[in-house]
XYZ file of N, CA, C and O in Angstrom:
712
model
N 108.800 -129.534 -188.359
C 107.539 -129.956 -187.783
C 107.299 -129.173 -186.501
O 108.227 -129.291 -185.701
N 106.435 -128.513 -186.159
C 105.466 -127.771 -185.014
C 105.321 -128.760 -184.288
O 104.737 -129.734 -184.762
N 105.939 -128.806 -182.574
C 105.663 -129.543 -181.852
C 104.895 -128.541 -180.384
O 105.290 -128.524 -179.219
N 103.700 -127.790 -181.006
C 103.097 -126.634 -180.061
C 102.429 -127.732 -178.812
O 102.656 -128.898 -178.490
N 101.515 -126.671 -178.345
C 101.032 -127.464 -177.123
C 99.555 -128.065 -177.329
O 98.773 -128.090 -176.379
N 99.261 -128.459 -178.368
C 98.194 -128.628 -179.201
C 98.542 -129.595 -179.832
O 97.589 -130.161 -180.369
N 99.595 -130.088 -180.026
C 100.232 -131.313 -180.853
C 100.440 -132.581 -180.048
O 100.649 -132.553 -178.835
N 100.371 -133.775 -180.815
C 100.542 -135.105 -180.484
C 101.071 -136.072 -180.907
O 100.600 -136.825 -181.759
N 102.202 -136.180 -180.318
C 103.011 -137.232 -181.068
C 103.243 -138.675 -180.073
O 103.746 -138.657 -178.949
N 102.840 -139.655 -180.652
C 103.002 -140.907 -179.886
C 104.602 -141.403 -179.649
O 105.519 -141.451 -180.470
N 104.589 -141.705 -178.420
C 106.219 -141.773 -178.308
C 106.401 -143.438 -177.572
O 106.780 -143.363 -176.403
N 106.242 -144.516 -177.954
C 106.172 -145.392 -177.491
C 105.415 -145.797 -176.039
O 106.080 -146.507 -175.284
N 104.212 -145.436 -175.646
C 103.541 -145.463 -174.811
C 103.354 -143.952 -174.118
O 102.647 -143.840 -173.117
N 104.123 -142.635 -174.791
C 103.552 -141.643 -174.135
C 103.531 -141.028 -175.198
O 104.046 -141.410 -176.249
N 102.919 -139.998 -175.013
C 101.994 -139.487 -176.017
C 102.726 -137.593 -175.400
O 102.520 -137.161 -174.266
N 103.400 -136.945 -176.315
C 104.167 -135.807 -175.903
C 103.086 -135.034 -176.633
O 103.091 -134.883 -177.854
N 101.771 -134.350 -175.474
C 101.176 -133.333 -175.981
C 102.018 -131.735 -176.273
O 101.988 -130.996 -177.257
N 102.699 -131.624 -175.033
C 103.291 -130.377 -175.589
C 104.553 -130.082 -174.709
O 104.958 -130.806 -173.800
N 105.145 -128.832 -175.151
C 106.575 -128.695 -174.904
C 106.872 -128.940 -173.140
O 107.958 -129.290 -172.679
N 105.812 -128.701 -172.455
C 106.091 -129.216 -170.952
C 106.416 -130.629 -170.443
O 106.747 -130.913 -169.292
N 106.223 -131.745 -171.820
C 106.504 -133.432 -171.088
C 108.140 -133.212 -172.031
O 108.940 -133.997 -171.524
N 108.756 -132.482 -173.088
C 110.290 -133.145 -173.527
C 110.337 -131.757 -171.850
O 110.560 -132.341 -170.790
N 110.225 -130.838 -171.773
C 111.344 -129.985 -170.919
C 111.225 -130.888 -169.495
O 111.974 -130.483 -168.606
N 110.641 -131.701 -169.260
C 110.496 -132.361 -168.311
C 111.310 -133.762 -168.237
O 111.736 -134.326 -167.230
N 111.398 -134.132 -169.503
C 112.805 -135.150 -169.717
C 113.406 -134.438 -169.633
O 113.770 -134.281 -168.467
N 114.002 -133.465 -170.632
C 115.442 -132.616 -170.533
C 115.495 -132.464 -169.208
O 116.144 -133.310 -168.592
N 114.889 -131.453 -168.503
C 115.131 -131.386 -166.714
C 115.640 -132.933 -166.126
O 116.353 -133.150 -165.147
N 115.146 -133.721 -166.881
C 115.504 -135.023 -165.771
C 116.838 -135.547 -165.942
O 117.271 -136.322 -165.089
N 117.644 -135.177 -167.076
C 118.799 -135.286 -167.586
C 119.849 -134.579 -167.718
O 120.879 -135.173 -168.037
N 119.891 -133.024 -167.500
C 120.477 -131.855 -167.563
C 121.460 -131.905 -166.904
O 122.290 -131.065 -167.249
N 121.853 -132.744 -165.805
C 123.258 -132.672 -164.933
C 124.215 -133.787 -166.009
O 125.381 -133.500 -166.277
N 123.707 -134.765 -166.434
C 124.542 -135.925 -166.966
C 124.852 -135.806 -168.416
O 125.796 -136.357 -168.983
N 123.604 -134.720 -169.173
C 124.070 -133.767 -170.443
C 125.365 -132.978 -170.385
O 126.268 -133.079 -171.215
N 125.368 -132.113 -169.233
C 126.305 -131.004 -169.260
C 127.475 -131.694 -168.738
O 128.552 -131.213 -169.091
N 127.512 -132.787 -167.923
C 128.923 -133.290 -167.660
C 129.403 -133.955 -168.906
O 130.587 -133.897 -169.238
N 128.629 -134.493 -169.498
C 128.959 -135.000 -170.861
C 129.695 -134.300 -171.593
O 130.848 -134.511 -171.966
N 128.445 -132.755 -171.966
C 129.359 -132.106 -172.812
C 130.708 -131.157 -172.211
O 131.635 -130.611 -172.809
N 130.426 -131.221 -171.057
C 131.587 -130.142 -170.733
C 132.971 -131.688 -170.779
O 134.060 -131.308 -171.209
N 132.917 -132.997 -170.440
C 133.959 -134.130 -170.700
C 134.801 -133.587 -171.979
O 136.015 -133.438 -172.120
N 133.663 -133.337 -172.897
C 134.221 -133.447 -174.133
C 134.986 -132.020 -174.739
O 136.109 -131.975 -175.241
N 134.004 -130.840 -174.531
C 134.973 -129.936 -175.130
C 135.856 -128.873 -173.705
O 136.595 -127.905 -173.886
N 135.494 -129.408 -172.548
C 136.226 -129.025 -171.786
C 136.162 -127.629 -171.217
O 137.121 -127.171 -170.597
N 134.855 -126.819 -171.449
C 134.963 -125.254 -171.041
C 133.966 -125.248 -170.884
O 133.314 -125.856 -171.732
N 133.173 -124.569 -169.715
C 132.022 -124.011 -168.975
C 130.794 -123.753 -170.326
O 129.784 -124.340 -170.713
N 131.597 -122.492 -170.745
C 130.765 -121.503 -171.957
C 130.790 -122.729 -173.181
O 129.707 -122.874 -173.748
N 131.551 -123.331 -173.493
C 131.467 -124.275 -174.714
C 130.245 -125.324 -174.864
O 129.647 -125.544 -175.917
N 129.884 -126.166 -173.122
C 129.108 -126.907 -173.038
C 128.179 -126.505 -172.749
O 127.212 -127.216 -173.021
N 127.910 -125.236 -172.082
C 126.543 -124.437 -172.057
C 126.060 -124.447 -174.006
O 124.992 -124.959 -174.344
N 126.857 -123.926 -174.882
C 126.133 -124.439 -175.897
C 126.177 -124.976 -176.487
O 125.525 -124.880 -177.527
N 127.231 -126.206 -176.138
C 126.422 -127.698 -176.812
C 125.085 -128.023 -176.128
O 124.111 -128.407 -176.775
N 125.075 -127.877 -174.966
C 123.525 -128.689 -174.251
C 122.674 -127.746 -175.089
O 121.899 -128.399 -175.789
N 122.498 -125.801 -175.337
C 121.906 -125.651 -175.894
C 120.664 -125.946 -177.397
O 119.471 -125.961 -177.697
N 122.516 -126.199 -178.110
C 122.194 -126.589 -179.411
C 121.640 -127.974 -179.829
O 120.999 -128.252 -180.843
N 122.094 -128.902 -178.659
C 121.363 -130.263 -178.297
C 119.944 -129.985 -178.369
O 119.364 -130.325 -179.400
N 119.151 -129.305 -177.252
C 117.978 -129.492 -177.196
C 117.196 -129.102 -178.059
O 116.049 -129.530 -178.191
N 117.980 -127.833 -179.076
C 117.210 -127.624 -179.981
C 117.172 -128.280 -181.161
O 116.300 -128.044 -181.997
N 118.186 -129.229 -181.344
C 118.160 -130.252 -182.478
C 116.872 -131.394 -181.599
O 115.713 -131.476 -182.004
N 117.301 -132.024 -180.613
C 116.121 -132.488 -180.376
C 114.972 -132.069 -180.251
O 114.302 -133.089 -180.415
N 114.167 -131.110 -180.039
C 112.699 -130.513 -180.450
C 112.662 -130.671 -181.419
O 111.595 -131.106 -181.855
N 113.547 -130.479 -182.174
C 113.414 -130.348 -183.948
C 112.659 -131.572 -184.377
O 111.581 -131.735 -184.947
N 113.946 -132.692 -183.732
C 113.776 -133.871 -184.486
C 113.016 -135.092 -183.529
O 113.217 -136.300 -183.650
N 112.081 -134.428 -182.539
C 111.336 -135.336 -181.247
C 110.930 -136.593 -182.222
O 110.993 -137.721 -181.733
N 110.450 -136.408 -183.802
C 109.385 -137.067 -184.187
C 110.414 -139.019 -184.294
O 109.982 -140.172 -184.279
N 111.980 -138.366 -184.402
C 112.906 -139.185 -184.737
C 112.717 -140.265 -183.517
O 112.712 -141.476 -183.735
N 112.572 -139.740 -182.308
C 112.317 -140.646 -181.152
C 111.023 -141.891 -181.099
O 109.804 -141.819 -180.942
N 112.110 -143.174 -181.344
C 110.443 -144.407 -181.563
C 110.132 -144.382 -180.018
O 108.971 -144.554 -179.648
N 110.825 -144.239 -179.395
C 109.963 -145.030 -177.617
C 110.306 -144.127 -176.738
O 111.438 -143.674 -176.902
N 109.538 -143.603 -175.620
C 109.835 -142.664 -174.689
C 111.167 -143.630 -173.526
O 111.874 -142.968 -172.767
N 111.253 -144.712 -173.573
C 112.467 -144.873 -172.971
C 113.832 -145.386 -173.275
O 114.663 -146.179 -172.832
N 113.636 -144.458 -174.344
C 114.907 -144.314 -175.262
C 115.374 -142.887 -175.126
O 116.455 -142.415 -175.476
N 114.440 -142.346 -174.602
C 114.897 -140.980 -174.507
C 116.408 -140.437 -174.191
O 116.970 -139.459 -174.686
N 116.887 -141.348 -173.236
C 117.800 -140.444 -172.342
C 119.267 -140.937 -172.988
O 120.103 -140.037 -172.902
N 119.775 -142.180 -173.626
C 120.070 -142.404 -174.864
C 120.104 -141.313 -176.175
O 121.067 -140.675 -176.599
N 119.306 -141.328 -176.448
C 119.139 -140.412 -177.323
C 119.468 -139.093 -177.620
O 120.026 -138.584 -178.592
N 118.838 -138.472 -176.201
C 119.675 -137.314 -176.032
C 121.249 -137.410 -176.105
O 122.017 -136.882 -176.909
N 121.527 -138.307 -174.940
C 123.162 -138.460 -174.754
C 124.037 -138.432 -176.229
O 125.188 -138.021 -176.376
N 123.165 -138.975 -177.230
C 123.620 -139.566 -178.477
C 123.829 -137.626 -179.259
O 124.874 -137.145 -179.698
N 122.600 -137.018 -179.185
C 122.743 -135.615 -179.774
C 123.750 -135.032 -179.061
O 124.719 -134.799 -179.784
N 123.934 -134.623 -177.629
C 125.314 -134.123 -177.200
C 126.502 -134.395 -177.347
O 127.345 -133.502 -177.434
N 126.829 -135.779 -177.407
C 127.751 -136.306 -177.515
C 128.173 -135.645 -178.870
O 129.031 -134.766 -178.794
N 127.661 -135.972 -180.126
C 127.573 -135.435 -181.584
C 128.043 -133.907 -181.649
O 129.075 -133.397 -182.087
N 126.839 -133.336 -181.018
C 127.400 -131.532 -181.323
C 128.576 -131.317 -180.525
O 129.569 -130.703 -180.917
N 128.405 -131.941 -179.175
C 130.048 -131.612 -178.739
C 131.578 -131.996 -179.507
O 132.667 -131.496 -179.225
N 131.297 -133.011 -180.531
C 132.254 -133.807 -181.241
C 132.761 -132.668 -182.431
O 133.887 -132.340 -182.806
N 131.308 -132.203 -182.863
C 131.362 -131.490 -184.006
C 132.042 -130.010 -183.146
O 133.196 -129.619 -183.321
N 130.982 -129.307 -182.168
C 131.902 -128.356 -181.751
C 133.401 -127.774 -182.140
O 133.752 -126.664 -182.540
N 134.470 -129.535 -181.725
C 135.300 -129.586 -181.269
C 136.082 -129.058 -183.036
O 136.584 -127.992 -183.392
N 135.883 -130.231 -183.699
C 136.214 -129.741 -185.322
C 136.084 -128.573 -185.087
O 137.080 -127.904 -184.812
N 134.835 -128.011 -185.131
C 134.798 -126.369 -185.712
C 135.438 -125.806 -184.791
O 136.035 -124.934 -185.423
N 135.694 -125.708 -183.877
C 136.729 -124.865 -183.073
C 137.840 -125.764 -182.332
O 137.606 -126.526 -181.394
N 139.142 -125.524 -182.951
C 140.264 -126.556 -182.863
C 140.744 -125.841 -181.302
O 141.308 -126.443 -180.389
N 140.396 -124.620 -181.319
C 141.085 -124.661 -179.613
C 139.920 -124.601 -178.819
O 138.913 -123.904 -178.948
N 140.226 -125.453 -177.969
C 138.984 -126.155 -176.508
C 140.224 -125.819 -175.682
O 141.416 -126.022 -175.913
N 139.672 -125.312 -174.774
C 140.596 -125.303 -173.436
C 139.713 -125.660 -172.052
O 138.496 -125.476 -172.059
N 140.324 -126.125 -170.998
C 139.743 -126.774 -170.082
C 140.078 -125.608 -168.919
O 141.220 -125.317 -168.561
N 139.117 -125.136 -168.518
C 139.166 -123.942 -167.803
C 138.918 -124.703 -166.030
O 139.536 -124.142 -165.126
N 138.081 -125.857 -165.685
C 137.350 -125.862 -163.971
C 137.135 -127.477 -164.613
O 137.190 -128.029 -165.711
N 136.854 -127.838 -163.174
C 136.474 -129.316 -162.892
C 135.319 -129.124 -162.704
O 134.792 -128.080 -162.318
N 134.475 -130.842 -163.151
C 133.059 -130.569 -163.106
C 132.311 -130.810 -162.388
O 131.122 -130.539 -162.558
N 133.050 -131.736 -160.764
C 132.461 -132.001 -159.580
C 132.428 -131.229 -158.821
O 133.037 -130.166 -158.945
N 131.712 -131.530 -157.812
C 131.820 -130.323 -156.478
C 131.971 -131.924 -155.681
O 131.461 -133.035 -155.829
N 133.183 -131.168 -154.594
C 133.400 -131.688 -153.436
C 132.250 -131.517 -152.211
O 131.348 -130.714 -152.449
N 132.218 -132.387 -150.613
C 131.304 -132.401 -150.219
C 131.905 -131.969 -148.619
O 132.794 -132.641 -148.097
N 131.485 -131.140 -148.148
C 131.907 -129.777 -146.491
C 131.849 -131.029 -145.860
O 131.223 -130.776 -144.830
N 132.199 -132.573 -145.846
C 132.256 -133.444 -144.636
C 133.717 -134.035 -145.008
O 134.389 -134.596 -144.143
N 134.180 -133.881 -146.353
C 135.164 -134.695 -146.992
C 136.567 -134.023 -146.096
O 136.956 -132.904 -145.764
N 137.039 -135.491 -145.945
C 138.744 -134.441 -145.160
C 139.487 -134.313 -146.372
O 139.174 -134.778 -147.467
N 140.617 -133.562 -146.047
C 141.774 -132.800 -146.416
C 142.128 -133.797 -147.585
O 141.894 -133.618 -148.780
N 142.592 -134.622 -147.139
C 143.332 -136.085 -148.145
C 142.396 -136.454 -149.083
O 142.802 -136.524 -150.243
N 141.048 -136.751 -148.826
C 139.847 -136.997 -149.755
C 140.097 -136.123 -150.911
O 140.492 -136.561 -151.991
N 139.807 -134.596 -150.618
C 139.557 -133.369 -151.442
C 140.681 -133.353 -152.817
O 140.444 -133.073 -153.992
N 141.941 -133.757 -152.177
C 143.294 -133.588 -152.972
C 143.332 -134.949 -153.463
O 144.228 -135.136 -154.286
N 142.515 -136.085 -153.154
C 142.801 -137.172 -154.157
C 141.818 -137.370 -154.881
O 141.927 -138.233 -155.751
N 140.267 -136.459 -154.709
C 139.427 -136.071 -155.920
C 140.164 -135.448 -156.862
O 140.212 -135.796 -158.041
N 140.902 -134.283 -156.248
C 140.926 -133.323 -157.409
C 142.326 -133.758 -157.837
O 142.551 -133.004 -158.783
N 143.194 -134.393 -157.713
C 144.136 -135.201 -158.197
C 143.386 -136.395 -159.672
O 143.834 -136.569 -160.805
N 142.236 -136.957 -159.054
C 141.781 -137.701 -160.062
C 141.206 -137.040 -161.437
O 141.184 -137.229 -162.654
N 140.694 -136.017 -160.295
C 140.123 -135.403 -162.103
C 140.990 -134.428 -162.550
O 140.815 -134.287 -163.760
N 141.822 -133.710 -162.140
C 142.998 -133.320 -163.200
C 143.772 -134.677 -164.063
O 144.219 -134.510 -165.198
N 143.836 -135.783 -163.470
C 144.183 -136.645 -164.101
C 143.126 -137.125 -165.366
O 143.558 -137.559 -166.434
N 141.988 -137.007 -165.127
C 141.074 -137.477 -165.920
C 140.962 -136.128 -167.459
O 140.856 -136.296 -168.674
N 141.069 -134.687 -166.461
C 141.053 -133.920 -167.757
C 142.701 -133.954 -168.488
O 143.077 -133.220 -169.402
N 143.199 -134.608 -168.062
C 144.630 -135.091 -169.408
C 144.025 -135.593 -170.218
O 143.762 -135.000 -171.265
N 143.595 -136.935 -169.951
C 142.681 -138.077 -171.167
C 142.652 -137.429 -172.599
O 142.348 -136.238 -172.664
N 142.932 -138.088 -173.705
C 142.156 -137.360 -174.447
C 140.569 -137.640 -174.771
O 139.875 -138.296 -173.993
N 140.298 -137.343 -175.422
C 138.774 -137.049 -175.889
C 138.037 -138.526 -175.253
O 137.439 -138.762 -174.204
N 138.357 -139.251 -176.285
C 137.351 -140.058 -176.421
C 137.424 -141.664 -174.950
O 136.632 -142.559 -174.656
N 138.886 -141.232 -174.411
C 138.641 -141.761 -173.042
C 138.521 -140.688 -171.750
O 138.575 -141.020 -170.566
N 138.351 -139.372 -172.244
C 138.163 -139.071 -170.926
C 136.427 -139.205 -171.148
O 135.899 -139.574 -170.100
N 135.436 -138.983 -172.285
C 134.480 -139.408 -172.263
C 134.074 -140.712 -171.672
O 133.118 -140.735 -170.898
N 134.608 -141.609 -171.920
C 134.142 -142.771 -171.303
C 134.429 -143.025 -170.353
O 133.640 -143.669 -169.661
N 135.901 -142.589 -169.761
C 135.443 -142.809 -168.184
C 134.783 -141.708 -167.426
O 135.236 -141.742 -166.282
N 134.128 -140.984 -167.524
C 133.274 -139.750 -167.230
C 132.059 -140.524 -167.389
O 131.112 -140.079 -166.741
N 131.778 -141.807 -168.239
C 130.063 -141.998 -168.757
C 130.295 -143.080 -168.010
O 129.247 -143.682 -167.776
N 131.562 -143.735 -167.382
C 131.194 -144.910 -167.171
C 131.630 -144.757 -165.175
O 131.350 -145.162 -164.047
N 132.003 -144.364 -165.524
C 132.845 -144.083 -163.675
C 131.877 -142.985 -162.937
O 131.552 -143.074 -161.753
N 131.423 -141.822 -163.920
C 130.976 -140.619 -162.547
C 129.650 -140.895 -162.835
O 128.928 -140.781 -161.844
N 128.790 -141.387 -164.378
C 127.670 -141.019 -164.352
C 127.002 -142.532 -164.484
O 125.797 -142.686 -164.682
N 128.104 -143.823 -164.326
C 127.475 -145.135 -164.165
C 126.563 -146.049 -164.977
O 125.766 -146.941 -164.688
N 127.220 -145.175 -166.709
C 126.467 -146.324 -167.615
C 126.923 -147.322 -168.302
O 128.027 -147.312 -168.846
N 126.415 -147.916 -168.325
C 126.811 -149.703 -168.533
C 128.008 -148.976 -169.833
O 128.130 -147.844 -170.302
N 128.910 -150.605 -170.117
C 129.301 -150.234 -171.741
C 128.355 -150.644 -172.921
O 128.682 -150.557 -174.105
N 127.505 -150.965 -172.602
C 126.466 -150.974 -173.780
C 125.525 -149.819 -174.177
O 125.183 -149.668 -175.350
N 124.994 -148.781 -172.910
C 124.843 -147.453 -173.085
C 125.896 -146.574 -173.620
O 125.585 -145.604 -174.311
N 127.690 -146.978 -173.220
C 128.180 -145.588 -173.730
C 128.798 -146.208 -175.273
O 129.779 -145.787 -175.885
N 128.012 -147.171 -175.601
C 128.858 -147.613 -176.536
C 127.735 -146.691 -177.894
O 127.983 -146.098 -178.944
N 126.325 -147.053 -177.019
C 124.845 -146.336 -178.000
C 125.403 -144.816 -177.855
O 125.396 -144.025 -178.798
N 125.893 -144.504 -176.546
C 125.396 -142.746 -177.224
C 127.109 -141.878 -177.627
O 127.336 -140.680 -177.791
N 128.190 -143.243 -177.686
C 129.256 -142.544 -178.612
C 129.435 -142.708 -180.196
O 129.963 -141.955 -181.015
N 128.777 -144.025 -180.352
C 128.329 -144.262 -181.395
C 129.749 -145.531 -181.989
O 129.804 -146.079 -183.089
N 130.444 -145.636 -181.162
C 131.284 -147.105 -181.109
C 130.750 -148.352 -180.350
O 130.204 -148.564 -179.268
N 131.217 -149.173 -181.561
C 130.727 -150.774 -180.896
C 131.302 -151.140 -179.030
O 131.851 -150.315 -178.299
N 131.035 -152.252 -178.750
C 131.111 -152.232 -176.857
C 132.849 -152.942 -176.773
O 133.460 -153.061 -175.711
N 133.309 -153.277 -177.907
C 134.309 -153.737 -177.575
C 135.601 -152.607 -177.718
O 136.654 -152.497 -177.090
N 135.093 -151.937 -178.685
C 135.750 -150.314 -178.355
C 135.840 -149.528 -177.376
O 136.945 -149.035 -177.152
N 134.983 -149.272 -176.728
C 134.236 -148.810 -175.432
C 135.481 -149.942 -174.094
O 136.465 -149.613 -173.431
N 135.119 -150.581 -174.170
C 136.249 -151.892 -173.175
C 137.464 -151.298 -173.585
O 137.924 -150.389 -172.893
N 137.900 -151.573 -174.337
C 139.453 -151.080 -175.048
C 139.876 -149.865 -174.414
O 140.945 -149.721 -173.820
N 138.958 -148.974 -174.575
C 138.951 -147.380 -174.623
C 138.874 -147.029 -172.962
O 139.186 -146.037 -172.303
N 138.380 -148.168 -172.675
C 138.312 -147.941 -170.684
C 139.660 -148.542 -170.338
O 140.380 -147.987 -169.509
N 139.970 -149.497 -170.860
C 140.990 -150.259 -170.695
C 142.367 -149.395 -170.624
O 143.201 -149.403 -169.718
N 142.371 -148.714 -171.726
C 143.651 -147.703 -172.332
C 143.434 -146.481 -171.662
O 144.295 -145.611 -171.793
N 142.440 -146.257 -170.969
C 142.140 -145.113 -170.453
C 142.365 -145.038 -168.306
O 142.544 -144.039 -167.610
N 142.275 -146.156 -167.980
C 142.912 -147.038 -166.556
C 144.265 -146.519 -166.863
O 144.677 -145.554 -166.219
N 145.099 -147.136 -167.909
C 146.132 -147.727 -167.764
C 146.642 -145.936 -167.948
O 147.307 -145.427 -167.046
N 146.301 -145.232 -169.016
C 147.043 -143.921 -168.717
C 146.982 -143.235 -167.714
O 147.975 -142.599 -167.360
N 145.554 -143.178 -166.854
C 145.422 -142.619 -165.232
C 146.082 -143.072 -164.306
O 146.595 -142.288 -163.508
N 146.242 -144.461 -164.168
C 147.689 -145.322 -163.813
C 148.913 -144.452 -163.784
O 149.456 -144.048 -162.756
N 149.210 -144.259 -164.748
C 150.762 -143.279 -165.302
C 150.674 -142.280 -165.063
O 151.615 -141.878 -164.378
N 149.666 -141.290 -165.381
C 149.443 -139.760 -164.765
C 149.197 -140.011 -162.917
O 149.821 -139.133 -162.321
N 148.621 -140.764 -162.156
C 148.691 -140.109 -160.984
C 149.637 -140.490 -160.269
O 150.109 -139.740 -159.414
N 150.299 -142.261 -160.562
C 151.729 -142.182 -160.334
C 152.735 -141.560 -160.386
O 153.434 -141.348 -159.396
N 153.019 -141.116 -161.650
C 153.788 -139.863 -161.719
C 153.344 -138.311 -161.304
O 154.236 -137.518 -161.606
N 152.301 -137.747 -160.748
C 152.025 -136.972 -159.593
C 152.588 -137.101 -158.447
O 153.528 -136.567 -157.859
N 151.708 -138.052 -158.202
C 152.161 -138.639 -156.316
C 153.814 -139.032 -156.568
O 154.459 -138.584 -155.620
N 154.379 -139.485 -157.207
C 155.691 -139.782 -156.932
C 156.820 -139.022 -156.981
O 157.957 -139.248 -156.566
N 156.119 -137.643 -157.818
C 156.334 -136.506 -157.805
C 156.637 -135.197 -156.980
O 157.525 -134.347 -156.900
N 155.276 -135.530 -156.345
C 154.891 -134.849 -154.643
C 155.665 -134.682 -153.453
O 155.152 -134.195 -152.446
């Protein structure tokens, strides 16, 4: 389906004349896409094209979207997916950089117990370092990361649960290390 700038598709109270109102969602979402996908397959270049291949499955399939504030859901739901699939089709992912930036006011001790946390966090495997990435850095409920991983909310709990308790064990055994 042709979604030109001449086209109209009703999107639960907005009406997406043309490709300038989705690049204007996508823009509004693009930091919490790419941390997503880079959570999952773990490399700069990898999640540059999952977000790619994301947006172009979504243009594809805009018409699939019932309500414009479902959007951001939705998307999350397509990245999440191609990054999953990514991962199948290419069995080696390697985790090259962390995906925060630190902040020129933070002291010394701060900096090294960020980046202590998230080397701890890129151990996780997959599907809890996703969730605590959706639920800890980017602050969505477990009923959002439960919609855009595509597991029920009591999985999601479990999966945070089991995912504490191994960061527990990895930074203890760092620091006790140290």
């Amino acid at each position: 389906m042709d979604h030109g700038a001449n086209c109209g598709i009703y999107q639960g109270g907005l009406i997406l004349t043309d490709k300038d109102v989705f690049v204007r969602h996508i823009r509004q979402y693009e930091r919490i896409m790419y941390a997503l996908a880079f959570s999952i397959v773990r490399n700069t270049a990898d999640a540059a094209e999952v977000i790619s291949e994301s947006i172009y499955r979504a243009y594809k399939n805009l018409d699939a979207l019932k309500k414009d504030a479902s959007f951001k859901p939705w998307i999350l739901r397509i990245v999440h997916n191609t990054a999953v699939e990514m991962i199948r089709k290419n069995e080696k992912i390697t985790s090259v950089e962390a995906f925060t930036e630190t902040g020129d006011d933070e002291s010394e001790n701060e900096i090294i117990t960020k980046l202590a946390l998230r080397a701890a966090v890129g151990q996780l495997p997959t599907p809890y370092r996703t969730v605590v990435v959706l639920f800890y850095f980017e602050d969505f409920s477990i009923s959002e990361i439960a919609q855009i991983t595509g597991v029920n909310g009591i999985a999601v709990r479990k999966q945070l649960s089991r995912a504490r308790k191994m960061l527990r064990e990895i930074l203890q055994e760092d620091f006790t290390n140290a």
